[in-house]
Amino acid sequence: MHVSEMMRTDLVTVAPDTPFEKLLWLQACKPMRQVYVVDGQGRMQGMLTSYDLLSAMAPFYVDSNLARALADDVAVIRRAFEASSGKTARDVMVTEVLSLKPTDTFLEADLLIREKGGNALPVLDGEGRLLGEVTRKAILRYIALHVLGLDCGGEGR
Amino acid sequence: MFWIATGIFVTCYAVIVSEKIHKTKVALFGAALTLVLKVLTQHDALHDMDTGVDWNVIFLLISMMIIVNIMTKTGVFQYVAVKAAKLGRGDPFRIMAIFAVVTALASAFLDNVTTVLLLAPVTLLIAQELEVDPVPYLITEALASNIGGTATLIGDPPNIMIASKAGFTFMDFIYHLTPAIIVIMAVWMLAWKIVFGRRLRVREELKERVMSMDEGALIRDPALLKKSGSVLTLTILGFVLHGALGYEPATVALMGAATLLLVSGEDPHRALAEVEWSTIFFFIGLFIIIGGTVKVGLIEMMSQKMIDLTGPTRDDMFVLSMVMVWFSAFASAIVDNIPFVATMNPLLAGMADKVLGGSGVEALKHPTMLPVWWSLALGACLGGNGTAIGASANVIVVGMSEKAGHKITFVRFMKYGIPVMLLTVALSMAYVWLRYYVLGW
């Protein structure tokens, strides 16, 4: 099966100059895990997840152990947010993103996700335009329901 | 063969200084060429005292890295840094001075890079909480790490190399260099008080952010801390006694690392994976390249040149000492002090051979030679403060500051570094002159 047959197309996309507060709202209030940054022609510039937003707000020099010494962690995060508030999607996004072609097989997608980690891979056409995404869940669903013939209506035995 | 070895030496040195290719790759390739082109045999490179790898330096470095890496997991260094900040009671200059002293002390026993890697993150946090510019604090720590590391045998790789070549013990450094460094630190802090005492200001309400930090929460593994603290203490005791007991420093360090690996229960794969192998192989490659230049007589030629220029005699090497402290300082400000000292060591040993007769310990540790070695150590270690590239600790601090959004330009670093370098090297020169040539101690 080709990824074009299993990809989802209802994606959240933003422009590179989308403000940080908007990105925070999208991640906090929308169900999507991936937000794709595209230019005016729909070409993917990068992607970001909640991990990238949290990384932008957590100073690299504070690790989990050092955080234990802080008396007011809420105040530290609030100050970190204020320091990040001038940032845009361009500043926060990950640009080195592995992608799939519509003609790639589900097995390629499956193995790539497993080798490189991450939750989803974007599907791009030859011009770099974003067509959809293939998630781990979609691959698992395909394997379970179509390859192994499991029935979602039963109790999983 | 002379020109092959010289060509390899000059080319590798030039590429390392240019920083166009990673220095470890250059050193290893140069070493491989030295062997393949038969400047040195493999036996010469791996086993010979004069031309081979100095395994004492290698195993001392590896062993101390293992000890420090395991200790880092306890959170003790973060604890010390936050505690130090609280001792300053939120006063910005007091915090800067206390951090400088803590950094210098830590650097005397750990390597400089590790010290700044451990303390700089807390410094950035403290600066963020106090809403002050972290740059003066970070640069001060880099400078302090280079100064403090000069005080002991294990504090800085150049000292380890000099000790191994000349046969100095840990206590030789305590006796000859530590007093100088204590004076240098005190004078520098006085100068820094004049420069920064009035410039650094913090709003009263922000001081509470630092004072409310709980450093006690930072110790993640009290049991491991007890074990690693005990092993480190015993290792330092071993360094103090190694001369009297007839052990090389690497033997003491290896015993410490092996003991800590055993009692800590740490996975050896992980503990060993965290050793800076890139640095270790840089040293190995460098020793082989320099060994090649020793073998073909280039170093002997250079040592004769040095004798012709500075006129050392059996009874007096004053001019050489004074030249050495400044030449080493300026060279170290520009190039990595490790290849510089790696070259100077056999050069000075060759000079001792010619002037004092013999290159054994008696010549290398002859009273007339001592101030020359100490001048080399002081100049090579303190000179690194001059520029942002003069020492690895400086490079680390500049990189971290930029990552935190505070770029330190080459010129900005020099505005701090050059005056401190000139002050500390001038004090070193005065110390060498006064102690060895006036008082004769």
XYZ file of C-alpha atoms in Angstrom:
598
model
C 0.000 0.000 0.000
C 1.267 3.475 -0.834
C 1.330 6.197 1.786
C -0.933 8.347 -0.380
C -3.735 5.873 0.415
C -3.273 6.036 4.179
C -2.152 9.602 4.819
C -4.358 12.138 6.492
C -4.824 15.457 4.775
C -6.588 17.557 7.406
C -3.423 19.149 8.780
C -2.685 22.231 10.826
C -0.443 24.575 8.862
C 0.939 27.981 9.770
C 3.018 30.651 8.080
C 6.675 31.098 9.119
C 5.925 34.417 10.812
C 3.156 33.027 13.027
C 3.673 34.416 16.552
C 4.726 32.156 19.407
C 1.506 32.761 21.366
C -0.559 31.467 18.428
C 1.580 28.330 18.214
C 1.106 27.775 21.950
C -2.659 28.142 21.557
C -2.703 25.655 18.649
C -0.756 23.027 20.556
C -2.736 23.529 23.766
C -6.223 23.712 22.243
C -6.158 21.646 19.042
C -5.924 17.840 18.921
C -3.158 17.753 16.295
C 0.328 16.856 17.498
C 2.212 18.199 14.506
C 2.020 21.750 13.180
C 3.493 22.251 9.705
C 5.100 25.497 8.665
C 4.461 26.232 4.976
C 5.187 29.156 2.669
C 2.701 30.932 0.436
C 2.905 28.160 -2.212
C 2.253 25.381 0.273
C 5.891 24.221 0.359
C 6.913 22.832 3.726
C 9.511 24.923 5.569
C 9.552 22.915 8.766
C 7.426 21.397 11.461
C 6.975 21.765 15.182
C 5.454 19.826 18.023
C 4.770 20.509 21.690
C 8.337 19.325 22.360
C 9.720 22.192 20.275
C 7.573 24.775 22.064
C 8.549 23.436 25.476
C 12.222 23.463 24.431
C 11.883 27.075 23.333
C 10.503 28.015 26.748
C 12.930 26.003 28.844
C 16.427 27.509 28.996
C 18.968 24.868 27.952
C 21.032 25.585 31.035
C 18.288 24.457 33.432
C 18.138 20.681 33.588
C 15.616 18.617 35.524
C 17.914 18.469 38.559
C 18.600 22.209 38.701
C 14.851 22.854 38.437
C 14.447 21.185 41.835
C 16.266 24.093 43.474
C 13.863 26.708 42.121
C 11.369 28.022 44.657
C 8.850 29.364 42.155
C 8.774 27.206 39.029
C 5.655 28.966 37.691
C 7.456 32.310 37.779
C 10.460 30.826 35.940
C 8.212 29.485 33.171
C 6.341 32.776 32.965
C 9.643 34.640 32.556
C 10.800 32.103 29.979
C 7.547 32.618 28.060
C 8.056 36.395 28.105
C 11.587 35.870 26.750
C 10.131 33.633 23.985
C 7.155 35.827 23.127
C 8.944 37.635 20.313
C 9.661 34.364 18.545
C 7.824 33.083 15.508
C 7.309 29.666 13.928
C 10.469 30.238 11.882
C 12.517 30.512 15.110
C 11.076 27.421 16.754
C 10.457 24.955 13.943
C 12.609 21.981 13.106
C 13.835 22.263 9.543
C 15.633 18.947 9.096
C 12.542 16.829 8.659
C 12.448 13.437 7.005
C 9.599 13.142 4.584
C 7.831 10.617 2.407
C 6.747 10.639 -1.236
C 3.167 9.691 -2.081
C 4.433 6.556 -3.818
C 6.419 5.269 -0.827
C 5.060 2.085 0.742
C 3.597 1.812 4.203
C 6.549 -0.437 5.177
C 9.061 2.295 4.283
C 7.036 4.715 6.376
C 6.843 2.256 9.261
C 10.577 1.540 9.307
C 11.556 5.192 8.870
C 9.450 6.221 11.850
C 10.993 3.465 13.913
C 14.555 4.277 12.856
C 14.332 8.019 13.329
C 11.745 8.323 16.088
C 8.972 10.874 16.026
C 5.237 10.490 15.737
C 4.539 11.306 12.105
C 6.138 11.929 8.746
C 4.978 14.552 6.245
C 4.215 13.522 2.684
C 5.565 15.948 0.080
C 5.224 16.122 -3.687
C 8.147 16.656 -6.037
C 8.029 20.437 -5.465
C 8.160 20.123 -1.683
C 4.485 20.957 -1.251
C 2.788 19.408 1.761
C 0.185 16.801 0.765
C -0.489 15.033 4.035
C 1.060 13.144 6.927
C 1.423 9.517 7.954
C 1.269 8.924 11.683
C 2.462 5.961 13.745
C -1.144 5.360 14.690
C -2.224 5.150 11.058
C 0.520 2.630 10.298
C -0.414 0.562 13.349
C -4.090 0.697 12.360
C -3.283 -0.474 8.842
C -1.175 -3.377 10.105
C -3.753 -4.390 12.714
C -6.876 -4.071 10.598
C -5.780 -4.752 7.044
C -2.700 -6.935 7.314
C -3.594 -8.979 10.394
C -7.378 -8.720 10.015
C -8.212 -7.617 13.572
C -11.738 -6.440 14.218
C -12.286 -3.190 16.074
C -15.828 -4.223 16.892
C -14.676 -7.209 19.022
C -12.878 -7.243 22.389
C -9.389 -7.591 20.977
C -8.939 -11.335 21.448
C 63.475 12.186 7.030
C 64.203 15.523 8.786
C 62.091 17.423 6.263
C 59.284 14.864 6.351
C 58.990 15.118 10.130
C 59.326 18.909 10.034
C 56.753 19.155 7.256
C 54.273 17.005 9.174
C 54.860 19.066 12.345
C 54.508 22.494 10.704
C 51.540 21.520 8.535
C 49.627 19.877 11.373
C 50.320 22.776 13.682
C 49.150 25.293 11.055
C 45.935 23.379 10.351
C 45.219 23.007 14.064
C 45.688 26.751 14.593
C 43.478 27.584 11.611
C 40.656 25.471 13.113
C 39.514 24.529 9.610
C 39.652 20.826 10.481
C 38.988 19.295 13.886
C 42.297 19.134 15.746
C 41.895 15.468 16.699
C 41.567 14.444 13.054
C 44.689 16.466 12.227
C 46.730 15.042 15.106
C 45.766 11.435 14.342
C 46.448 11.813 10.637
C 49.806 13.457 11.355
C 50.671 10.616 13.726
C 49.676 8.013 11.157
C 51.851 9.735 8.545
C 54.760 9.822 11.010
C 54.515 6.047 11.301
C 53.715 5.177 7.699
C 56.560 7.332 6.414
C 58.824 5.618 8.959
C 59.892 8.759 10.798
C 59.156 6.679 13.887
C 58.681 2.976 14.301
C 55.577 1.818 16.090
C 57.803 0.806 19.001
C 59.274 4.327 19.151
C 55.797 5.824 19.083
C 54.241 3.619 21.729
C 57.087 2.674 24.052
C 60.023 5.080 23.844
C 60.442 7.545 26.722
C 61.726 10.383 24.532
C 59.739 9.943 21.337
C 56.677 8.011 22.407
C 53.243 8.742 23.779
C 53.365 9.902 27.374
C 51.000 7.316 28.854
C 51.263 8.948 32.267
C 49.460 12.006 30.853
C 46.937 9.870 28.955
C 45.928 7.694 31.885
C 45.866 10.606 34.310
C 43.444 12.447 32.018
C 41.225 9.394 31.398
C 41.104 8.481 35.081
C 40.215 11.974 36.280
C 37.515 12.223 33.595
C 35.954 8.993 34.886
C 35.979 10.233 38.470
C 34.492 13.621 37.591
C 31.834 12.164 35.257
C 30.591 9.856 37.996
C 30.635 12.656 40.578
C 28.617 14.908 38.268
C 25.682 12.474 38.460
C 25.319 13.243 42.181
C 24.386 16.894 41.508
C 27.166 18.082 43.852
C 28.571 20.632 41.431
C 25.171 22.281 40.949
C 24.788 22.248 44.742
C 28.147 24.011 45.197
C 27.288 26.601 42.542
C 23.871 27.491 44.008
C 25.296 27.506 47.533
C 28.042 29.850 46.346
C 25.465 32.168 44.810
C 23.490 32.236 48.061
C 26.648 33.035 50.015
C 26.782 36.206 47.959
C 23.373 37.124 49.422
C 22.206 38.337 46.030
C 24.904 41.007 45.817
C 25.989 40.926 42.161
C 29.705 41.636 42.691
C 29.983 39.337 45.679
C 28.418 36.542 43.613
C 30.900 37.236 40.796
C 33.850 37.085 43.176
C 32.624 33.958 44.962
C 31.983 32.219 41.628
C 35.502 33.184 40.511
C 37.052 31.683 43.643
C 34.898 28.537 43.486
C 35.737 28.102 39.801
C 39.456 28.558 40.458
C 39.389 26.056 43.346
C 37.449 23.509 41.328
C 39.765 23.979 38.353
C 42.760 23.211 40.510
C 41.467 19.652 40.921
C 39.219 19.111 37.905
C 40.058 20.110 34.371
C 39.106 23.617 33.286
C 36.597 22.616 30.633
C 34.684 20.346 33.014
C 34.620 23.094 35.611
C 33.055 25.688 33.332
C 30.679 23.109 31.807
C 29.414 22.410 35.312
C 29.274 25.948 36.676
C 28.268 28.033 33.651
C 24.660 26.706 33.458
C 24.018 27.705 37.079
C 25.659 31.067 36.386
C 23.287 31.645 33.489
C 20.323 30.763 35.708
C 21.481 33.083 38.498
C 22.028 35.899 36.003
C 18.552 35.286 34.573
C 16.957 35.414 38.025
C 18.825 38.577 38.979
C 18.117 40.067 35.536
C 21.792 40.937 34.979
C 23.970 40.497 31.902
C 25.583 37.053 32.280
C 28.567 37.881 30.057
C 30.862 39.424 32.717
C 30.124 36.463 34.987
C 30.809 33.863 32.315
C 34.044 35.469 31.143
C 35.171 35.825 34.769
C 34.611 32.101 35.238
C 36.605 31.213 32.132
C 39.474 33.409 33.327
C 39.264 31.980 36.849
C 39.299 28.398 35.575
C 42.537 29.030 33.676
C 44.122 30.769 36.668
C 43.014 28.160 39.201
C 44.069 25.296 36.971
C 47.625 26.631 37.039
C 47.923 25.955 40.765
C 48.279 22.178 40.796
C 49.734 19.309 38.784
C 46.289 18.041 37.814
C 44.655 21.424 37.234
C 45.592 21.928 33.611
C 46.934 19.565 30.910
C 50.108 21.655 30.339
C 51.016 21.123 34.006
C 50.402 17.384 33.695
C 52.710 17.291 30.674
C 55.423 19.395 32.335
C 55.269 17.289 35.496
C 55.595 14.090 33.517
C 58.537 15.376 31.476
C 60.499 16.972 34.300
C 59.570 14.481 37.004
C 57.733 16.971 39.222
C 55.461 15.735 41.973
C 52.062 17.067 43.008
C 53.693 18.728 46.016
C 56.293 20.426 43.806
C 53.425 22.327 42.194
C 51.839 23.087 45.572
C 55.154 24.409 46.813
C 56.156 26.383 43.713
C 52.996 27.461 41.887
C 50.105 27.485 44.354
C 51.474 30.466 46.343
C 51.812 32.458 43.114
C 48.263 31.637 42.073
C 46.842 32.602 45.471
C 48.502 36.018 45.196
C 47.432 36.387 41.557
C 43.800 35.583 42.401
C 43.783 38.071 45.267
C 45.227 40.888 43.163
C 42.871 40.105 40.264
C 39.811 40.160 42.537
C 40.904 43.537 43.912
C 41.239 44.848 40.363
C 37.849 43.359 39.450
C 36.289 45.060 42.480
C 37.517 48.374 41.131
C 36.172 47.605 37.646
C 32.841 45.986 38.570
C 32.156 46.927 42.163
C 29.945 49.868 41.260
C 28.783 48.795 37.788
C 26.814 45.719 38.813
C 23.414 46.550 40.293
C 20.419 44.395 41.151
C 16.948 45.373 42.392
C 16.450 44.265 46.000
C 13.350 42.220 45.252
C 15.254 40.099 42.719
C 17.845 39.006 45.287
C 15.110 36.992 46.990
C 14.827 34.799 43.868
C 18.375 33.564 44.483
C 18.066 33.401 48.262
C 14.906 31.269 47.988
C 16.679 28.562 45.947
C 16.992 25.245 47.720
C 20.453 23.882 47.039
C 19.774 20.857 49.248
C 17.319 19.554 46.651
C 20.112 19.301 44.086
C 21.872 16.301 45.578
C 20.303 13.492 43.557
C 22.238 10.582 44.915
C 23.590 11.051 48.442
C 24.961 7.516 48.588
C 26.945 7.975 45.381
C 28.096 11.366 46.634
C 29.530 9.771 49.781
C 31.342 7.142 47.730
C 32.656 9.483 45.038
C 33.562 12.195 47.548
C 35.553 9.673 49.576
C 37.318 8.329 46.511
C 38.155 11.842 45.282
C 39.506 12.779 48.719
C 41.654 9.658 48.845
C 42.831 10.267 45.283
C 43.919 13.799 46.159
C 45.655 12.414 49.241
C 47.328 9.949 46.908
C 48.516 12.849 44.751
C 49.938 14.594 47.803
C 51.892 11.465 48.738
C 52.683 10.021 45.310
C 56.237 11.367 45.235
C 57.052 9.920 48.632
C 55.397 6.608 47.779
C 57.153 6.313 44.434
C 54.032 6.278 42.237
C 53.404 8.252 39.073
C 50.305 10.503 39.217
C 48.554 8.332 36.615
C 48.815 5.317 38.934
C 47.095 7.257 41.702
C 44.370 8.508 39.379
C 43.834 5.071 37.853
C 43.439 3.569 41.322
C 40.875 6.246 42.121
C 38.906 5.722 38.919
C 38.970 1.938 39.187
C 37.887 2.046 42.834
C 35.039 4.412 42.084
C 33.839 2.293 39.151
C 33.823 -0.712 41.462
C 32.086 0.822 44.479
C 29.660 3.074 42.616
C 28.017 0.262 40.660
C 28.062 2.481 37.562
C 27.785 0.733 34.214
C 31.365 0.766 32.837
C 30.113 1.189 29.254
C 28.384 4.411 30.173
C 31.186 5.693 32.407
C 33.785 5.036 29.722
C 31.582 6.378 26.913
C 31.540 9.750 28.688
C 35.344 10.102 28.607
C 36.378 12.774 26.125
C 38.035 10.369 23.725
C 38.455 13.102 21.143
C 40.752 14.981 23.554
C 42.617 11.792 24.493
C 43.317 10.868 20.874
C 44.367 14.446 20.179
C 47.045 14.025 22.845
C 48.121 10.648 21.495
C 48.448 11.982 17.959
C 50.290 15.067 19.134
C 52.827 13.090 21.174
C 53.665 10.956 18.138
C 54.083 13.975 15.832
C 56.347 15.724 18.360
C 58.191 12.420 18.877
C 58.987 12.459 15.191
C 60.533 15.910 15.461
C 62.597 14.771 18.446
C 63.831 11.736 16.531
C 65.038 13.703 13.506
C 66.770 16.378 15.549
C 64.454 19.324 14.847
C 63.832 19.829 18.557
C 67.576 19.694 19.246
C 68.094 22.364 16.607
C 65.407 24.561 18.171
C 66.840 24.098 21.658
C 70.282 25.144 20.406
C 68.681 28.228 18.871
C 67.061 29.003 22.213
C 70.419 28.667 23.945
C 72.031 31.001 21.415
C 69.288 33.596 21.928
C 69.005 33.559 25.711
C 72.475 32.413 26.831
C 71.572 30.104 29.737
C 74.476 28.796 31.796
C 74.807 26.176 34.476
C 74.358 28.807 37.158
C 72.018 31.308 35.565
C 68.945 31.006 33.342
C 67.376 34.325 34.334
C 66.956 35.675 30.812
C 65.515 32.383 29.624
C 63.011 32.338 32.520
C 61.839 35.873 31.847
C 61.581 35.260 28.109
C 59.830 31.941 28.725
C 57.006 33.382 30.830
C 56.110 36.052 28.257
C 56.772 33.987 25.136
C 54.633 31.150 26.516
C 51.890 33.586 27.478
C 51.614 35.218 24.066
C 51.926 31.917 22.253
C 49.183 30.412 24.432
C 46.900 33.365 23.822
C 47.002 32.607 20.123
C 47.417 28.855 19.860
C 46.268 25.926 21.967
C 48.673 25.650 24.905
C 48.760 21.860 24.691
C 50.682 21.569 21.401
C 52.794 24.512 22.515
C 53.861 22.804 25.756
C 54.200 19.466 23.957
C 56.812 21.168 21.769
C 58.506 23.148 24.546
C 58.943 20.152 26.848
C 61.473 18.221 24.751
C 63.003 21.548 23.733
C 63.732 22.458 27.343
C 64.855 18.902 28.101
C 67.266 19.125 25.176
C 68.516 22.473 26.428
C 69.038 21.055 29.920
C 71.017 18.229 28.355
C 73.331 20.643 26.571
C 73.801 23.211 29.325
C 73.698 21.038 32.445
C 74.972 17.793 30.989
C 72.559 14.858 30.777
C 68.803 14.749 30.373
C 68.098 12.736 33.491
C 66.094 13.942 36.447
C 69.175 15.618 37.960
C 69.444 17.943 34.976
C 65.701 18.428 34.467
C 65.121 19.257 38.137
C 68.403 21.118 38.606
C 67.845 24.251 40.743
C 68.850 26.434 37.792
C 66.212 24.771 35.575
C 63.341 24.994 38.045
C 62.369 28.625 37.384
C 62.386 27.902 33.636
C 59.817 25.101 34.054
C 57.671 27.210 36.378
C 57.846 30.114 33.927
C 56.671 27.795 31.159
C 53.777 26.526 33.317
C 52.704 30.007 34.404
C 52.970 31.534 30.946
C 51.313 28.649 29.110
C 48.379 28.417 31.509
C 47.771 32.114 32.173
C 48.389 33.209 28.595
C 45.305 31.331 27.503
C 43.193 34.077 29.092
C 44.211 36.598 26.457
C 41.735 35.710 23.735
C 38.487 33.839 23.228
C 40.407 31.030 21.525
C 43.355 30.945 23.916
C 41.904 28.228 26.098
C 39.235 25.562 25.745
C 37.335 26.963 28.742
C 37.033 30.305 26.908
C 35.630 28.605 23.808
C 33.070 26.726 25.924
C 31.930 29.885 27.705
C 31.592 31.875 24.482
C 29.590 29.040 22.924
C 27.249 28.739 25.899
C 26.723 32.467 26.123
C 25.818 32.661 22.452
C 23.405 29.747 22.816
C 21.747 31.640 25.679
C 21.297 34.633 23.404
C 24.255 36.710 24.623
C 26.897 36.843 21.905
C 30.464 37.486 23.061
C 32.523 38.885 20.221
C 36.248 38.235 19.937
C 36.937 41.871 20.796
C 34.606 41.911 23.793
C 36.362 38.896 25.272
C 39.747 40.518 24.725
C 38.615 43.612 26.647
C 38.424 41.366 29.709
C 41.069 38.842 28.768
C 44.042 40.939 27.696
C 44.214 43.112 30.846
C 43.830 40.022 33.059
C 46.440 38.142 31.053
C 48.914 41.022 31.233
C 48.301 41.534 34.942
C 48.633 37.847 35.860
C 51.674 37.234 33.654
C 53.376 40.355 34.997
C 52.719 39.114 38.521
C 54.109 35.717 37.497
C 57.254 37.311 36.134
C 57.658 39.281 39.355
C 57.092 36.106 41.386
C 59.707 34.108 39.470
C 62.220 36.948 39.679
C 61.648 37.601 43.372
C 61.468 34.006 44.548
C 64.191 32.360 42.474
C 66.558 35.186 41.620
C 66.334 37.588 44.561
C 65.322 35.499 47.569
C 66.669 32.237 46.160
C 63.940 30.048 47.701
